[in-house]
Coordinates of C-alpha atoms and ligand atoms in Angstrom, one line a residue:
M1019 CA -10.3 -14.8 0.1
L1020 CA -6.5 -15.3 0.0
L1021 CA -5.0 -16.8 3.1
V1022 CA -1.3 -16.9 3.8
G1023 CA -0.7 -20.2 5.6
L1024 CA -3.1 -23.1 5.2
G1025 CA -2.8 -24.4 8.8
A1026 CA -5.3 -25.0 11.5
V1027 CA -7.0 -21.6 11.5
S1028 CA -7.2 -21.2 7.7
T1029 CA -8.5 -24.7 7.0
T1030 CA -11.0 -24.5 9.9
T1031 CA -12.3 -21.2 8.3
I1032 CA -12.4 -22.6 4.8
A1033 CA -14.0 -25.9 5.6
G1034 CA -16.4 -24.1 8.0
V1035 CA -17.6 -21.7 5.4
M1036 CA -18.1 -24.6 2.9
A1037 CA -20.2 -26.5 5.4
I1038 CA -22.2 -23.5 6.5
R1039 CA -23.1 -22.4 3.0
R1040 CA -24.4 -25.9 2.3
G1041 CA -26.5 -25.8 5.4
L1042 CA -24.5 -28.4 7.2
A1043 CA -23.3 -26.3 10.1
S1044 CA -23.9 -23.0 11.9
P1045 CA -21.7 -19.9 11.9
I1046 CA -21.6 -19.6 15.7
G1047 CA -19.3 -16.8 16.8
S1048 CA -19.5 -14.8 13.7
L1049 CA -20.9 -11.3 14.0
T1050 CA -21.3 -10.8 10.3
Q1051 CA -23.4 -14.0 10.0
M1052 CA -25.4 -14.0 13.3
G1053 CA -25.2 -10.6 14.8
T1054 CA -27.9 -8.0 14.9
I1055 CA -27.7 -4.2 15.3
R1056 CA -30.1 -2.0 17.1
L1057 CA -31.2 1.1 15.1
G1058 CA -32.9 4.2 16.5
K1059 CA -34.6 4.4 19.8
R1060 CA -35.2 1.3 22.0
T1061 CA -39.0 1.9 21.5
E1062 CA -38.7 1.5 17.8
G1063 CA -37.9 -2.2 18.0
R1064 CA -35.5 -2.1 14.9
A1065 CA -32.8 -4.7 15.1
P1066 CA -31.9 -6.1 11.7
K1067 CA -29.3 -8.7 11.2
I1068 CA -26.0 -7.1 10.4
N1069 CA -25.7 -8.9 7.0
E1070 CA -29.1 -7.5 6.1
F1071 CA -28.2 -4.0 7.3
V1072 CA -24.9 -3.5 5.5
P1073 CA -24.1 -4.9 2.0
L1074 CA -21.7 -7.7 2.9
A1075 CA -20.5 -10.3 0.4
S1076 CA -22.5 -13.5 0.4
L1077 CA -20.8 -16.6 1.7
N1078 CA -21.8 -18.3 -1.6
D1079 CA -19.7 -15.8 -3.6
I1080 CA -16.4 -16.5 -1.7
V1081 CA -13.6 -18.5 -3.3
F1082 CA -10.5 -19.5 -1.4
G1083 CA -6.9 -19.6 -2.2
G1084 CA -3.6 -19.5 -0.3
W1085 CA 0.0 -20.1 0.1
D1086 CA 1.8 -22.6 2.3
I1087 CA 5.3 -24.1 2.6
F1088 CA 3.7 -27.5 2.6
E1089 CA 2.3 -29.1 -0.5
A1090 CA -0.7 -30.7 1.1
D1091 CA -4.1 -29.6 -0.3
C1092 CA -6.6 -28.0 2.0
Y1093 CA -8.3 -31.3 2.8
A1094 CA -5.0 -33.0 3.8
A1095 CA -3.9 -29.9 5.7
A1096 CA -7.2 -29.8 7.6
K1097 CA -6.8 -33.5 8.5
T1098 CA -3.2 -32.8 9.8
A1099 CA -4.5 -29.8 11.8
G1100 CA -7.0 -32.2 13.4
V1101 CA -9.5 -29.5 14.4
L1102 CA -12.7 -30.6 12.6
E1103 CA -14.1 -34.1 12.8
P1104 CA -13.1 -36.4 9.9
A1105 CA -16.8 -37.0 9.1
Q1106 CA -17.4 -33.2 8.7
L1107 CA -14.4 -32.8 6.5
E1108 CA -15.6 -35.7 4.3
Q1109 CA -18.8 -33.7 3.6
V1110 CA -16.8 -31.0 1.8
R1111 CA -13.8 -33.1 0.7
P1112 CA -13.8 -32.4 -3.1
E1113 CA -14.1 -28.7 -2.6
L1114 CA -11.3 -28.7 -0.1
E1115 CA -9.1 -30.9 -2.2
A1116 CA -9.4 -28.5 -5.0
I1117 CA -7.5 -25.8 -3.0
K1118 CA -3.8 -26.4 -3.5
P1119 CA -1.3 -24.1 -1.8
M1120 CA 0.7 -21.8 -4.0
P1121 CA 4.4 -21.9 -3.3
A1122 CA 5.2 -19.6 -0.4
V1123 CA 7.7 -16.8 0.3
F1124 CA 9.4 -18.3 3.3
D1125 CA 12.7 -17.9 5.1
Q1126 CA 13.4 -20.1 8.1
R1127 CA 15.3 -17.4 9.9
Y1128 CA 11.9 -15.9 10.8
V1129 CA 10.1 -19.1 11.9
K1130 CA 12.8 -21.3 13.3
R1131 CA 10.7 -24.4 14.0
L1132 CA 9.4 -24.8 10.5
D1133 CA 10.7 -26.0 7.2
G1134 CA 8.9 -27.2 4.1
P1135 CA 9.4 -27.8 0.3
N1136 CA 6.8 -25.6 -1.3
V1137 CA 8.8 -22.4 -1.4
K1138 CA 9.5 -19.8 -4.1
K1139 CA 13.0 -18.9 -5.3
G1140 CA 13.9 -15.4 -6.3
K1141 CA 16.9 -13.2 -6.8
N1142 CA 15.8 -10.9 -4.0
K1143 CA 12.8 -10.1 -1.9
R1144 CA 11.5 -7.7 -4.5
D1145 CA 11.5 -10.5 -7.0
L1146 CA 9.5 -12.6 -4.5
A1147 CA 7.0 -9.8 -4.0
E1148 CA 6.5 -9.6 -7.7
Q1149 CA 5.9 -13.4 -7.9
L1150 CA 3.2 -13.0 -5.2
I1151 CA 1.6 -10.2 -7.2
A1152 CA 1.6 -12.5 -10.3
D1153 CA -0.1 -15.2 -8.1
I1154 CA -2.8 -12.7 -7.0
R1155 CA -3.5 -11.6 -10.5
A1156 CA -3.6 -15.2 -11.8
F1157 CA -6.0 -16.2 -9.0
K1158 CA -8.2 -13.3 -9.8
A1159 CA -8.4 -14.1 -13.5
K1160 CA -8.8 -17.8 -13.0
H1161 CA -11.7 -17.4 -10.6
G1162 CA -13.2 -14.3 -12.1
C1163 CA -13.1 -12.4 -8.7
D1164 CA -14.4 -8.9 -8.6
R1165 CA -12.6 -8.2 -5.3
M1166 CA -10.1 -9.9 -3.1
V1167 CA -8.9 -9.7 0.5
M1168 CA -5.6 -11.2 1.9
I1169 CA -5.2 -12.3 5.5
W1170 CA -2.0 -13.5 7.1
C1171 CA -2.8 -16.8 8.9
G1172 CA 0.8 -17.9 8.8
S1173 CA 3.0 -18.8 11.7
T1174 CA 4.2 -16.3 14.3
E1175 CA 7.5 -14.9 13.2
V1176 CA 10.4 -14.0 15.4
Y1177 CA 10.2 -10.8 17.4
M1178 CA 11.1 -7.7 15.4
K1179 CA 11.1 -4.0 16.0
E1180 CA 10.5 -1.2 13.6
A1181 CA 13.7 -0.4 11.6
A1182 CA 14.9 2.4 9.3
V1183 CA 14.0 0.4 6.2
H1184 CA 10.3 0.4 7.3
A1185 CA 10.1 4.2 7.4
T1186 CA 8.9 5.0 3.8
I1187 CA 7.7 3.2 0.7
D1188 CA 11.0 4.1 -1.0
S1189 CA 13.2 2.8 1.8
F1190 CA 11.1 -0.4 2.0
E1191 CA 11.3 -1.0 -1.8
K1192 CA 15.1 -0.5 -1.6
G1193 CA 15.1 -2.9 1.3
L1194 CA 13.2 -5.5 -0.8
E1195 CA 15.8 -5.2 -3.6
Q1196 CA 18.7 -5.6 -1.1
S1197 CA 16.8 -8.4 0.7
D1198 CA 17.1 -6.5 4.0
D1199 CA 17.0 -8.8 7.0
A1200 CA 14.4 -6.5 8.7
I1201 CA 11.9 -7.6 6.0
P1202 CA 10.4 -10.9 7.1
S1203 CA 8.2 -13.0 4.8
S1204 CA 5.0 -11.7 6.2
M1205 CA 5.9 -8.2 5.1
V1206 CA 6.6 -9.4 1.6
Y1207 CA 3.0 -10.7 1.4
A1208 CA 1.5 -7.5 3.0
Y1209 CA 3.5 -5.4 0.5
A1210 CA 2.2 -7.5 -2.4
A1211 CA -1.4 -7.2 -1.2
L1212 CA -1.3 -3.5 -0.7
R1213 CA 0.5 -2.9 -4.0
E1214 CA -2.5 -4.6 -5.6
G1215 CA -4.9 -2.4 -3.6
L1216 CA -6.2 -5.4 -1.6
P1217 CA -7.4 -5.1 1.9
F1218 CA -5.0 -6.9 4.3
A1219 CA -5.4 -8.3 7.7
N1220 CA -2.8 -9.8 10.0
A1221 CA -4.1 -12.6 12.2
A1222 CA -0.7 -13.1 13.9
P1223 CA 1.2 -10.9 16.3
N1224 CA 4.0 -10.1 13.8
L1225 CA 4.9 -6.5 12.9
T1226 CA 3.9 -7.3 9.2
A1227 CA 1.8 -4.3 8.1
D1228 CA 2.2 -2.2 11.2
I1229 CA 5.0 0.0 9.9
P1230 CA 5.0 3.4 8.3
A1231 CA 5.9 2.2 4.9
M1232 CA 2.8 -0.1 4.8
L1233 CA 0.5 2.6 6.1
Q1234 CA 1.7 5.0 3.4
L1235 CA 1.2 2.3 0.8
A1236 CA -2.3 1.5 2.1
A1237 CA -3.2 5.2 1.9
K1238 CA -1.8 5.4 -1.6
M1239 CA -3.6 2.3 -2.9
K1240 CA -6.7 2.9 -0.8
S1241 CA -6.4 -0.4 1.0
P1242 CA -7.9 -0.9 4.4
I1243 CA -5.9 -2.9 6.9
A1244 CA -6.5 -4.6 10.3
G1245 CA -4.7 -6.6 12.9
N1246 CA -2.8 -7.7 14.8
D1247 CA -3.1 -11.1 16.5
M1248 CA -6.6 -12.5 16.7
K1249 CA -8.3 -12.1 20.1
T1250 CA -9.4 -15.7 20.9
G1251 CA -8.9 -17.8 24.0
Q1252 CA -7.3 -16.4 27.1
T1253 CA -6.9 -12.8 25.9
L1254 CA -10.6 -12.7 24.9
I1255 CA -11.6 -13.7 28.4
K1256 CA -9.1 -11.2 29.8
T1257 CA -10.7 -8.4 27.9
I1258 CA -14.1 -9.5 29.0
I1259 CA -13.2 -9.8 32.7
A1260 CA -10.8 -6.9 33.1
P1261 CA -13.2 -4.1 32.0
G1262 CA -15.7 -5.5 34.5
L1263 CA -13.3 -5.4 37.4
K1264 CA -12.2 -1.9 36.5
A1265 CA -15.8 -0.7 36.1
R1266 CA -16.3 -1.6 39.8
L1267 CA -12.9 -0.2 40.8
L1268 CA -11.7 -3.5 42.1
G1269 CA -7.9 -3.5 42.3
V1270 CA -5.7 -6.1 40.8
K1271 CA -2.3 -7.0 42.3
G1272 CA -1.5 -10.0 40.1
W1273 CA -2.7 -11.8 37.0
Y1274 CA -1.0 -15.1 36.2
S1275 CA -2.0 -16.8 32.9
T1276 CA -0.7 -20.1 31.7
N1277 CA -1.7 -22.2 28.8
I1278 CA -1.1 -25.6 27.3
L1279 CA -1.5 -26.2 23.6
G1280 CA -0.3 -28.9 21.2
N1281 CA -0.9 -27.7 17.7
R1282 CA 1.7 -26.6 15.2
D1283 CA 1.2 -23.0 16.4
G1284 CA 2.2 -24.2 19.9
E1285 CA 5.3 -25.9 18.4
V1286 CA 6.3 -22.7 16.7
L1287 CA 5.7 -20.7 19.8
D1288 CA 7.9 -23.1 21.7
D1289 CA 10.8 -21.2 20.1
P1290 CA 11.7 -18.3 22.4
E1291 CA 12.0 -15.8 19.6
S1292 CA 8.5 -16.5 18.2
F1293 CA 7.1 -16.6 21.8
K1294 CA 8.5 -13.2 22.5
T1295 CA 6.3 -11.8 19.6
K1296 CA 3.3 -13.5 21.1
E1297 CA 4.1 -12.5 24.7
E1298 CA 4.4 -8.8 23.8
S1299 CA 1.1 -9.0 22.1
K1300 CA -0.6 -10.8 25.0
K1301 CA 0.7 -8.6 27.7
S1302 CA -0.3 -5.2 26.6
A1303 CA -4.1 -5.6 26.9
L1304 CA -4.2 -5.3 30.7
D1305 CA -2.1 -2.2 30.9
Y1306 CA -4.4 -0.4 28.5
I1307 CA -7.6 -1.5 30.1
F1308 CA -6.5 -0.8 33.7
Q1309 CA -4.8 2.6 33.0
P1310 CA -2.5 2.3 36.0
H1311 CA -1.4 6.0 35.4
L1312 CA -4.9 7.0 36.3
Y1313 CA -5.5 4.4 39.0
P1314 CA -2.0 3.9 40.6
E1315 CA -3.5 2.6 43.9
L1316 CA -5.6 -0.1 42.1
Y1317 CA -3.3 -1.2 39.3
G1318 CA 0.1 0.5 39.8
D1319 CA 2.0 -2.6 40.9
L1320 CA 0.3 -5.3 38.9
T1321 CA 2.4 -8.4 38.3
H1322 CA 1.2 -9.8 34.9
V1323 CA 2.7 -13.2 33.9
V1324 CA 1.9 -15.0 30.7
R1325 CA 3.1 -18.6 29.9
I1326 CA 2.5 -20.8 26.9
N1327 CA 3.6 -24.4 27.1
Y1328 CA 3.7 -26.7 24.1
Y1329 CA 2.0 -29.9 25.1
P1330 CA 1.3 -32.2 22.1
P1331 CA -1.4 -34.5 23.5
R1332 CA -4.0 -31.6 23.5
G1333 CA -3.6 -30.7 19.9
D1334 CA -5.7 -27.6 19.0
N1335 CA -7.7 -28.0 22.3
K1336 CA -6.0 -25.4 24.4
E1337 CA -6.4 -25.2 28.1
G1338 CA -5.8 -21.9 29.9
W1339 CA -5.7 -21.1 33.5
D1340 CA -5.9 -17.6 35.0
N1341 CA -5.3 -16.7 38.6
I1342 CA -6.3 -13.1 39.4
D1343 CA -5.4 -11.6 42.8
L1344 CA -7.9 -8.9 43.5
I1345 CA -8.2 -6.3 46.2
G1346 CA -11.6 -4.9 47.4
W1347 CA -13.0 -2.5 49.9
L1348 CA -10.4 -1.4 52.5
G1349 CA -7.7 -3.4 50.7
Y1350 CA -9.0 -6.9 51.5
P1351 CA -7.6 -9.6 49.1
M1352 CA -9.7 -11.9 46.9
Q1353 CA -9.0 -14.4 44.2
L1354 CA -10.6 -15.3 40.9
K1355 CA -9.7 -18.5 39.0
I1356 CA -10.6 -19.2 35.4
N1357 CA -10.1 -22.5 33.7
F1358 CA -11.0 -22.2 30.0
L1359 CA -11.0 -25.4 27.9
C1360 CA -11.2 -23.9 24.5
R1361 CA -10.6 -24.8 20.9
D1362 CA -8.1 -22.4 19.4
S1363 CA -9.2 -22.5 15.7
I1364 CA -12.9 -22.8 16.5
L1365 CA -12.6 -19.4 18.2
A1366 CA -10.4 -18.0 15.4
A1367 CA -12.3 -19.0 12.3
P1368 CA -15.2 -16.6 12.8
I1369 CA -12.7 -13.8 13.3
V1370 CA -11.0 -14.6 10.0
L1371 CA -14.4 -14.6 8.2
D1372 CA -15.6 -11.4 9.8
S1373 CA -12.3 -9.5 9.3
V1374 CA -12.4 -10.4 5.6
M1375 CA -16.1 -9.5 5.2
F1376 CA -15.7 -6.2 7.0
L1377 CA -12.5 -5.3 5.2
D1378 CA -14.1 -5.9 1.9
L1379 CA -17.0 -3.6 3.0
A1380 CA -14.5 -1.0 4.1
K1381 CA -12.7 -1.1 0.7
R1382 CA -16.0 -0.5 -1.1
A1383 CA -17.0 2.3 1.3
G1384 CA -13.7 4.1 0.5
M1385 CA -12.2 3.6 4.0
S1386 CA -8.4 3.0 3.7
G1387 CA -5.6 2.5 6.2
I1388 CA -6.0 1.3 9.7
Q1389 CA -9.6 0.2 10.5
E1390 CA -9.7 0.8 14.2
W1391 CA -13.3 -0.3 14.4
L1392 CA -12.1 -3.9 13.8
S1393 CA -10.0 -3.7 17.0
F1394 CA -12.8 -5.9 18.4
Y1395 CA -11.1 -8.9 16.8
Y1396 CA -7.5 -8.3 17.7
K1397 CA -5.2 -8.7 20.7
S1398 CA -2.9 -5.9 19.7
P1399 CA -5.2 -3.6 17.7
M1400 CA -3.5 -1.4 15.2
H1401 CA -4.1 2.3 16.0
A1402 CA -3.0 5.8 15.0
P1403 CA 0.3 6.8 16.7
E1404 CA -1.3 9.7 18.6
V1405 CA -3.9 7.5 20.4
Y1406 CA -3.6 4.5 22.7
P1407 CA -5.2 1.3 21.5
E1408 CA -8.7 0.5 22.8
H1409 CA -8.7 -3.1 24.3
D1410 CA -12.0 -3.1 26.2
L1411 CA -14.2 -5.6 24.2
F1412 CA -17.4 -3.7 24.9
I1413 CA -16.1 -0.3 23.8
Q1414 CA -14.7 -2.1 20.7
L1415 CA -18.1 -3.6 19.9
M1416 CA -19.8 -0.2 20.4
K1417 CA -17.3 1.4 18.0
L1418 CA -17.8 -1.4 15.4
K1419 CA -21.6 -1.1 15.5
N1420 CA -21.5 2.7 15.4
T1421 CA -19.2 2.5 12.4
L1422 CA -21.8 0.4 10.6
R1423 CA -24.6 2.8 11.6
Y1424 CA -22.4 5.7 10.3
L1425 CA -21.8 4.0 7.0
Q1426 CA -25.6 3.5 6.5
G1427 CA -26.5 7.0 7.6
E1428 CA -28.3 5.9 10.8
D1429 CA -28.0 7.8 14.1
L1430 CA -25.1 6.8 16.3
I1431 CA -26.1 5.2 19.6
T1432 CA -24.7 7.0 22.7
H1433 CA -26.8 5.2 25.3
L1434 CA -27.7 8.5 26.9
G1435 CA -31.4 7.7 26.7
R1436 CA -32.8 10.9 28.3
E1437 CA -35.6 11.0 25.8
Y1438 CA -37.4 8.1 27.5
Y1439 CA -37.7 10.0 30.8
D1440 CA -38.0 13.7 29.9
Ligands
NAD2736 N1 -6.8 -19.0 18.2 C1 -5.9 -19.1 17.3 O1 -5.8 -20.1 16.7 C2 -5.0 -17.9 17.1 C3 -5.2 -16.7 17.8 C4 -4.4 -15.6 17.5 C5 -3.4 -15.7 16.6 N2 -3.2 -16.9 15.9 C6 -2.1 -16.9 15.0 O2 -2.6 -17.3 13.7 C7 -1.5 -17.9 13.0 C8 -2.0 -19.2 12.5 O3 -2.3 -20.1 13.5 P1 -2.6 -21.7 13.2 O4 -3.1 -22.3 14.5 O5 -3.3 -21.8 12.0 O6 -1.1 -22.1 13.0 P2 -0.6 -23.4 12.1 O7 0.8 -23.6 12.5 O8 -1.6 -24.5 12.1 O9 -0.6 -22.8 10.6 C9 0.3 -21.8 10.1 C10 0.6 -22.2 8.7 O10 1.4 -21.1 8.2 C11 2.3 -21.7 7.3 N3 3.3 -20.7 7.1 C12 4.3 -20.3 7.9 N4 5.0 -19.3 7.3 C13 4.5 -19.2 6.0 C14 4.9 -18.3 4.9 N5 5.9 -17.5 5.0 N6 4.1 -18.5 3.8 C15 3.1 -19.3 3.7 N7 2.8 -20.1 4.7 C16 3.5 -20.1 5.9 C17 2.7 -23.0 8.0 O11 3.3 -23.9 7.2 C18 1.4 -23.5 8.6 O12 0.8 -24.4 7.7 C19 -0.4 -18.1 14.0 O13 0.6 -17.0 13.9 C20 -1.1 -17.9 15.4 O14 -0.2 -17.4 16.4 C21 -4.0 -18.0 16.1

């Protein structure tokens, strides 16, 4: 597993997998490790564990590597991130210390609040991409890997829109040579991964692989891709609550969400340009779930506000508040308040693990391009241009499980269930 950025999310994932495979901790939150899947009729009683139903890689077979702009090894980086208890990190310390970040492709113009010494130099972005490809090959040879997956767990970059240079593989490669400004660091990594035929996931809200050139490259190299922006704290809760309100046709006039968080991610998001990328990603979910064009009376004039405040004392322990102004029968108003005291990286780590496991499976199953069945994990799910993204967590889960049934030649489950009553 190759991770871009060895920050809070990556180190929590890596240290977590190390602890889990030594039997020191439990993979709570991971569908690939704990989930089951119903097969056939309810009367058959078949519900194997997902990792016994589909041929996933074993945790014991995973080796980790990554890039960061800081030189700290994975143990030191995990200590700085301050997510896991020091005593827990001690248990896997030698393994963590052995992971030293490779020099990064980084340009401060795309992440204004960061700067670090462990950065590659190159004559243009193409040269930097080739250096990443050399890193990937060297890692593969050194560790004897059969397969690899890359996931961007680097910081949120400044807000960018699709540009002409993103249109085709050709225009993108010319852009790399000319070090075009519309190619941020994350795209250089995605390009390197896809060129090597690796599956690629984007855990952040950046544009990264969500441009036509990358989709063409993924198709050409048969690489599956997934993203964008992991669905963890507040948006996870939003996509749990909103489908329920909509199912009961309760109207929503306003949804005010605010957060405090104090990790490095929070510091980066304190820059308005990085925040804009996050804000766009966070705001779209409600629109798609509520479908105001179909239900104008219920959701047509919804005010949706999202705030993130950088507040260092809390570190990775984010606190989110939601106030939802509802309307019920005959238009009577109600309110719902949610106060979620969560841990950002504890919610993110199982998503990183599952994304990598499922992308590796997809690659072996010959599925390339956007893996919409992995929308389950993402705030801004990648999707084909002709369809809207599906944000409802429960539809996403059904789609994911049906994809696994389909891959293994089992009947899809429609929940029709007439056979029990006919
Ligand atoms: N719950 C969550 O934690 C969560 C949820 C959704 C999305 N995300 C996103 O995941 C990403 C990682 O979050 P985090 O909490 O680990 O952040 P973090 O700040 O702890 O770690 C990010 C790391 O990326 C490194 N980095 C930045 N640019 C790089 C580059 N070009 N090359 C190599 N390394 C680079 C930084 O030095 C840092 O160590 C962020 O973009 C965040 O918005 C996190």
